[in-house]
mmCIF file of C-alpha atoms and ligand atoms in Angstrom:
data_model
loop_
_atom_site.group_PDB
_atom_site.id
_atom_site.type_symbol
_atom_site.label_atom_id
_atom_site.label_comp_id
_atom_site.label_asym_id
_atom_site.label_seq_id
_atom_site.Cartn_x
_atom_site.Cartn_y
_atom_site.Cartn_z
ATOM 1 C CA UNK W 1 15.097 23.054 -11.433
ATOM 2 C CA UNK W 2 11.905 21.259 -11.465
ATOM 3 C CA UNK W 3 10.086 19.145 -13.996
ATOM 4 C CA UNK W 4 10.366 20.752 -17.232
ATOM 5 C CA UNK W 5 8.467 18.554 -19.361
ATOM 6 C CA UNK W 6 5.061 20.387 -20.350
ATOM 7 C CA UNK W 7 1.792 19.377 -18.527
ATOM 8 C CA UNK W 8 -0.441 17.859 -21.926
ATOM 9 C CA UNK W 9 3.128 15.982 -22.613
ATOM 10 C CA UNK W 10 2.750 14.518 -18.650
ATOM 11 C CA UNK W 11 -0.913 13.562 -19.272
ATOM 12 C CA UNK W 12 -0.256 11.735 -21.876
ATOM 13 C CA UNK W 13 2.222 10.151 -20.472
ATOM 14 C CA UNK W 14 -0.406 9.228 -17.510
ATOM 15 C CA UNK W 15 -3.064 8.260 -20.100
ATOM 16 C CA UNK W 16 -0.129 5.854 -21.492
ATOM 17 C CA UNK W 17 0.451 4.113 -18.828
ATOM 18 C CA UNK W 18 -3.026 4.134 -17.091
ATOM 19 C CA UNK W 19 -2.678 6.044 -13.603
ATOM 20 C CA UNK W 20 -0.174 8.522 -11.865
ATOM 21 C CA UNK W 21 2.174 7.456 -9.728
ATOM 22 C CA UNK W 22 5.726 7.681 -7.822
ATOM 23 C CA UNK W 23 7.672 5.154 -10.198
ATOM 24 C CA UNK W 24 6.306 7.049 -13.526
ATOM 25 C CA UNK W 25 7.524 10.141 -12.307
ATOM 26 C CA UNK W 26 10.924 8.368 -11.824
ATOM 27 C CA UNK W 27 10.849 7.469 -15.678
ATOM 28 C CA UNK W 28 9.438 11.006 -16.374
ATOM 29 C CA UNK W 29 12.379 12.507 -14.555
ATOM 30 C CA UNK W 30 15.090 9.907 -16.285
ATOM 31 C CA UNK W 31 13.727 10.759 -19.829
ATOM 32 C CA UNK W 32 14.164 14.740 -18.679
ATOM 33 C CA UNK W 33 17.556 13.635 -18.161
ATOM 34 C CA UNK W 34 18.351 11.995 -20.977
ATOM 35 C CA UNK W 35 17.049 14.709 -22.797
ATOM 36 C CA UNK W 36 19.433 17.048 -21.214
ATOM 37 C CA UNK W 37 22.573 14.573 -21.396
ATOM 38 C CA UNK W 38 22.192 13.664 -25.182
ATOM 39 C CA UNK W 39 20.124 16.012 -25.928
ATOM 40 C CA UNK W 40 16.372 15.625 -28.579
ATOM 41 C CA UNK W 41 17.498 12.467 -30.575
ATOM 42 C CA UNK W 42 15.557 11.115 -33.086
ATOM 43 C CA UNK W 43 14.281 7.244 -32.464
ATOM 44 C CA UNK W 44 16.496 5.028 -34.379
ATOM 45 C CA UNK W 45 20.063 7.337 -32.478
ATOM 46 C CA UNK W 46 18.976 7.204 -29.117
ATOM 47 C CA UNK W 47 18.796 3.358 -26.969
ATOM 48 C CA UNK W 48 17.852 2.697 -23.375
ATOM 49 C CA UNK W 49 18.962 0.084 -21.127
ATOM 50 C CA UNK W 50 16.377 -0.179 -18.474
ATOM 51 C CA UNK W 51 17.205 -2.140 -14.869
ATOM 52 C CA UNK W 52 13.582 -2.104 -13.895
ATOM 53 C CA UNK W 53 10.549 -3.022 -15.978
ATOM 54 C CA UNK W 54 8.319 -1.157 -13.314
ATOM 55 C CA UNK W 55 5.966 2.122 -13.721
ATOM 56 C CA UNK W 56 8.807 4.264 -14.735
ATOM 57 C CA UNK W 57 9.614 1.983 -18.059
ATOM 58 C CA UNK W 58 6.223 2.994 -19.896
ATOM 59 C CA UNK W 59 7.325 6.749 -19.355
ATOM 60 C CA UNK W 60 10.579 6.231 -21.068
ATOM 61 C CA UNK W 61 9.023 4.580 -23.686
ATOM 62 C CA UNK W 62 6.538 7.441 -24.420
ATOM 63 C CA UNK W 63 9.000 10.236 -23.867
ATOM 64 C CA UNK W 64 12.115 9.240 -25.278
ATOM 65 C CA UNK W 65 11.075 6.852 -28.296
ATOM 66 C CA UNK W 66 12.993 4.261 -27.000
ATOM 67 C CA UNK W 67 10.412 1.018 -27.337
ATOM 68 C CA UNK W 68 10.467 -3.038 -27.309
ATOM 69 C CA UNK W 69 9.136 -3.124 -30.461
ATOM 70 C CA UNK W 70 11.972 -1.326 -32.153
ATOM 71 C CA UNK W 71 14.647 -2.643 -30.161
ATOM 72 C CA UNK W 72 16.412 0.333 -29.290
ATOM 73 C CA UNK W 73 14.674 -0.252 -25.372
ATOM 74 C CA UNK W 74 16.953 -3.079 -23.650
ATOM 75 C CA UNK W 75 15.140 -4.774 -20.192
ATOM 76 C CA UNK W 76 18.315 -5.965 -18.060
ATOM 77 C CA UNK W 77 16.238 -7.889 -14.657
ATOM 78 C CA UNK W 78 18.600 -6.142 -12.243
ATOM 79 C CA UNK W 79 15.269 -4.651 -10.490
ATOM 80 C CA UNK W 80 17.155 -1.026 -9.703
ATOM 81 C CA UNK W 81 16.066 2.199 -10.366
ATOM 82 C CA UNK W 82 18.349 2.852 -13.116
ATOM 83 C CA UNK W 83 18.972 3.778 -16.625
ATOM 84 C CA UNK W 84 21.588 4.053 -19.441
ATOM 85 C CA UNK W 85 20.943 6.259 -22.196
ATOM 86 C CA UNK W 86 23.040 6.264 -25.632
ATOM 87 C CA UNK W 87 23.072 8.418 -28.496
ATOM 88 C CA UNK W 88 24.008 5.130 -31.061
ATOM 89 C CA UNK W 89 25.448 8.156 -33.682
ATOM 90 C CA UNK W 90 28.207 9.533 -31.596
ATOM 91 C CA UNK W 91 28.992 6.511 -29.166
ATOM 92 C CA UNK W 92 28.769 7.961 -25.740
ATOM 93 C CA UNK W 93 26.243 8.062 -22.999
ATOM 94 C CA UNK W 94 24.881 7.781 -19.346
ATOM 95 C CA UNK W 95 23.881 5.697 -16.727
ATOM 96 C CA UNK W 96 21.689 7.613 -14.155
ATOM 97 C CA UNK W 97 20.687 5.753 -11.049
ATOM 98 C CA UNK W 98 18.271 7.187 -8.401
ATOM 99 C CA UNK W 99 19.267 8.462 -5.416
ATOM 100 C CA UNK W 100 18.469 6.735 -2.192
ATOM 101 C CA UNK W 101 18.113 10.063 -0.525
ATOM 102 C CA UNK W 102 15.579 10.867 -2.893
ATOM 103 C CA UNK W 103 13.444 8.271 -1.365
ATOM 104 C CA UNK W 104 14.518 9.387 2.256
ATOM 105 C CA UNK W 105 11.620 9.959 4.626
ATOM 106 C CA UNK W 106 8.717 8.030 3.082
ATOM 107 C CA UNK W 107 9.363 4.627 1.210
ATOM 108 C CA UNK W 108 9.755 3.101 4.101
ATOM 109 C CA UNK W 109 6.741 4.108 5.314
ATOM 110 C CA UNK W 110 4.950 3.806 2.048
ATOM 111 C CA UNK W 111 6.131 0.133 1.523
ATOM 112 C CA UNK W 112 5.123 -1.057 4.786
ATOM 113 C CA UNK W 113 1.274 0.891 4.495
ATOM 114 C CA UNK W 114 1.662 -0.841 0.999
ATOM 115 C CA UNK W 115 2.184 -4.422 2.046
ATOM 116 C CA UNK W 116 -0.526 -4.491 4.573
ATOM 117 C CA UNK W 117 -2.719 -2.476 2.254
ATOM 118 C CA UNK W 118 -1.931 -5.649 -0.159
ATOM 119 C CA UNK W 119 -2.702 -7.985 2.411
ATOM 120 C CA UNK W 120 -6.011 -6.225 3.005
ATOM 121 C CA UNK W 121 -4.974 -5.852 6.428
ATOM 122 C CA UNK W 122 -5.011 -1.746 6.533
ATOM 123 C CA UNK W 123 -7.629 0.479 8.184
ATOM 124 C CA UNK W 124 -9.049 3.500 6.309
ATOM 125 C CA UNK W 125 -6.776 5.682 7.970
ATOM 126 C CA UNK W 126 -3.953 3.928 6.690
ATOM 127 C CA UNK W 127 -5.102 3.867 3.794
ATOM 128 C CA UNK W 128 -4.925 7.377 3.371
ATOM 129 C CA UNK W 129 -2.134 7.871 5.188
ATOM 130 C CA UNK W 130 -0.535 6.053 2.196
ATOM 131 C CA UNK W 131 -2.456 8.080 -0.452
ATOM 132 C CA UNK W 132 -0.628 10.972 1.222
ATOM 133 C CA UNK W 133 2.823 9.305 1.545
ATOM 134 C CA UNK W 134 2.564 8.862 -2.662
ATOM 135 C CA UNK W 135 1.333 12.144 -3.270
ATOM 136 C CA UNK W 136 4.436 13.491 -1.390
ATOM 137 C CA UNK W 137 6.905 11.184 -2.825
ATOM 138 C CA UNK W 138 5.204 12.465 -6.375
ATOM 139 C CA UNK W 139 5.870 15.798 -5.664
ATOM 140 C CA UNK W 140 9.430 15.621 -4.888
ATOM 141 C CA UNK W 141 10.070 13.850 -7.581
ATOM 142 C CA UNK W 142 8.921 16.049 -9.790
ATOM 143 C CA UNK W 143 9.534 19.741 -8.088
ATOM 144 C CA UNK W 144 13.547 18.293 -7.318
ATOM 145 C CA UNK W 145 16.334 19.484 -9.142
ATOM 146 C CA UNK W 146 17.927 16.313 -11.569
ATOM 147 C CA UNK W 147 20.965 15.878 -9.992
ATOM 148 C CA UNK W 148 19.316 15.642 -6.802
ATOM 149 C CA UNK W 149 17.349 13.074 -7.810
ATOM 150 C CA UNK W 150 19.849 10.567 -10.022
ATOM 151 C CA UNK W 151 23.386 10.103 -9.558
ATOM 152 C CA UNK W 152 25.045 10.121 -13.298
ATOM 153 C CA UNK W 153 27.986 7.742 -14.352
ATOM 154 C CA UNK W 154 29.556 6.328 -16.917
ATOM 155 C CA UNK W 155 27.560 3.593 -18.648
ATOM 156 C CA UNK W 156 28.500 0.220 -17.082
ATOM 157 C CA UNK W 157 27.885 -2.253 -20.498
ATOM 158 C CA UNK W 158 28.892 -0.972 -24.067
ATOM 159 C CA UNK W 159 27.042 0.320 -26.366
ATOM 160 C CA UNK W 160 24.374 -1.931 -27.698
ATOM 161 C CA UNK W 161 24.262 -3.457 -31.167
ATOM 162 C CA UNK W 162 21.716 -1.595 -33.385
ATOM 163 C CA UNK W 163 19.011 -3.247 -35.574
ATOM 164 C CA UNK W 164 17.987 -6.893 -35.108
ATOM 165 C CA UNK W 165 17.781 -8.284 -38.431
ATOM 166 C CA UNK W 166 18.480 -11.866 -37.564
ATOM 167 C CA UNK W 167 17.768 -14.995 -39.196
ATOM 168 C CA UNK W 168 15.443 -17.350 -37.914
ATOM 169 C CA UNK W 169 15.700 -21.347 -37.225
ATOM 170 C CA UNK W 170 13.571 -23.920 -36.736
ATOM 171 C CA UNK W 171 13.665 -25.220 -33.085
ATOM 172 C CA UNK W 172 14.144 -29.440 -33.582
ATOM 173 C CA UNK W 173 12.075 -30.289 -30.556
ATOM 174 C CA UNK W 174 8.954 -28.059 -30.948
ATOM 175 C CA UNK W 175 8.963 -26.847 -34.868
ATOM 176 C CA UNK W 176 8.499 -23.165 -34.407
ATOM 177 C CA UNK W 177 11.131 -20.527 -35.824
ATOM 178 C CA UNK W 178 12.927 -18.935 -33.385
ATOM 179 C CA UNK W 179 15.132 -16.023 -33.886
ATOM 180 C CA UNK W 180 18.616 -17.092 -34.080
ATOM 181 C CA UNK W 181 20.423 -15.493 -31.255
ATOM 182 C CA UNK W 182 17.652 -17.414 -28.614
ATOM 183 C CA UNK W 183 18.445 -20.600 -30.136
ATOM 184 C CA UNK W 184 20.543 -23.068 -27.906
ATOM 185 C CA UNK W 185 22.715 -26.095 -28.933
ATOM 186 C CA UNK W 186 21.660 -29.273 -27.324
ATOM 187 C CA UNK W 187 23.133 -33.063 -27.945
ATOM 188 C CA UNK W 188 23.766 -31.867 -31.252
ATOM 189 C CA UNK W 189 19.949 -30.333 -31.510
ATOM 190 C CA UNK W 190 19.001 -26.905 -32.508
ATOM 191 C CA UNK W 191 15.884 -25.792 -29.740
ATOM 192 C CA UNK W 192 14.462 -22.655 -28.754
ATOM 193 C CA UNK W 193 14.954 -21.251 -25.438
ATOM 194 C CA UNK W 194 12.064 -23.151 -23.579
ATOM 195 C CA UNK W 195 12.449 -26.675 -25.444
ATOM 196 C CA UNK W 196 16.371 -26.602 -24.135
ATOM 197 C CA UNK W 197 14.891 -25.909 -20.718
ATOM 198 C CA UNK W 198 12.618 -28.863 -20.578
ATOM 199 C CA UNK W 199 15.251 -31.325 -22.083
ATOM 200 C CA UNK W 200 18.630 -29.981 -19.751
ATOM 201 C CA UNK W 201 15.559 -30.160 -16.591
ATOM 202 C CA UNK W 202 15.178 -33.650 -17.693
ATOM 203 C CA UNK W 203 19.199 -34.386 -18.782
HETATM 204 ZN ZN1 ZN R 301 2.597 3.380 -11.898
HETATM 205 ZN ZN1 ZN R 302 11.388 -25.394 -29.216
#
């Protein structure tokens, strides 16, 4: 079944992100999948672990209410088109990964052209071809069945702990207050991460 999210909502997502693109479409469909698997959940009960920080995350933030600021969006810098969603109350969730077949026949040519365009070496024809491929990719992402796009599996990590009400400590090098869980110990001193990195480099 094609994307069931109303056009007006899609328009709002595109406005939020700044443009429409294949990456955003992936996030839109992943959010739709979250709704299918977990039902409609209030912000306080849904958590997302995103394994990418590209365009698609904006759709997830807008559509699911999982945001960095609320602490219910967690980024793992794995560079994968994968999202794990949890229902906090029920303690269950799922991980979805974009199938490589979803990009077959488009993405190889498209990334070659995008590199050429970025390097300023693309002809007008190649730019048009790239736009056409992007359009095709977006259309495929929008029209395909969710199960054609994503592999759905068990989460690969436990559900993240809820609401971060954590104490701050003062870094003994720069004097800036730092969330306790982010501080490091070095030679008996409490340090923030950047100061720890500096000291460790010198050591
Ligand atoms: Zn984008
Ligand atoms: Zn510091």
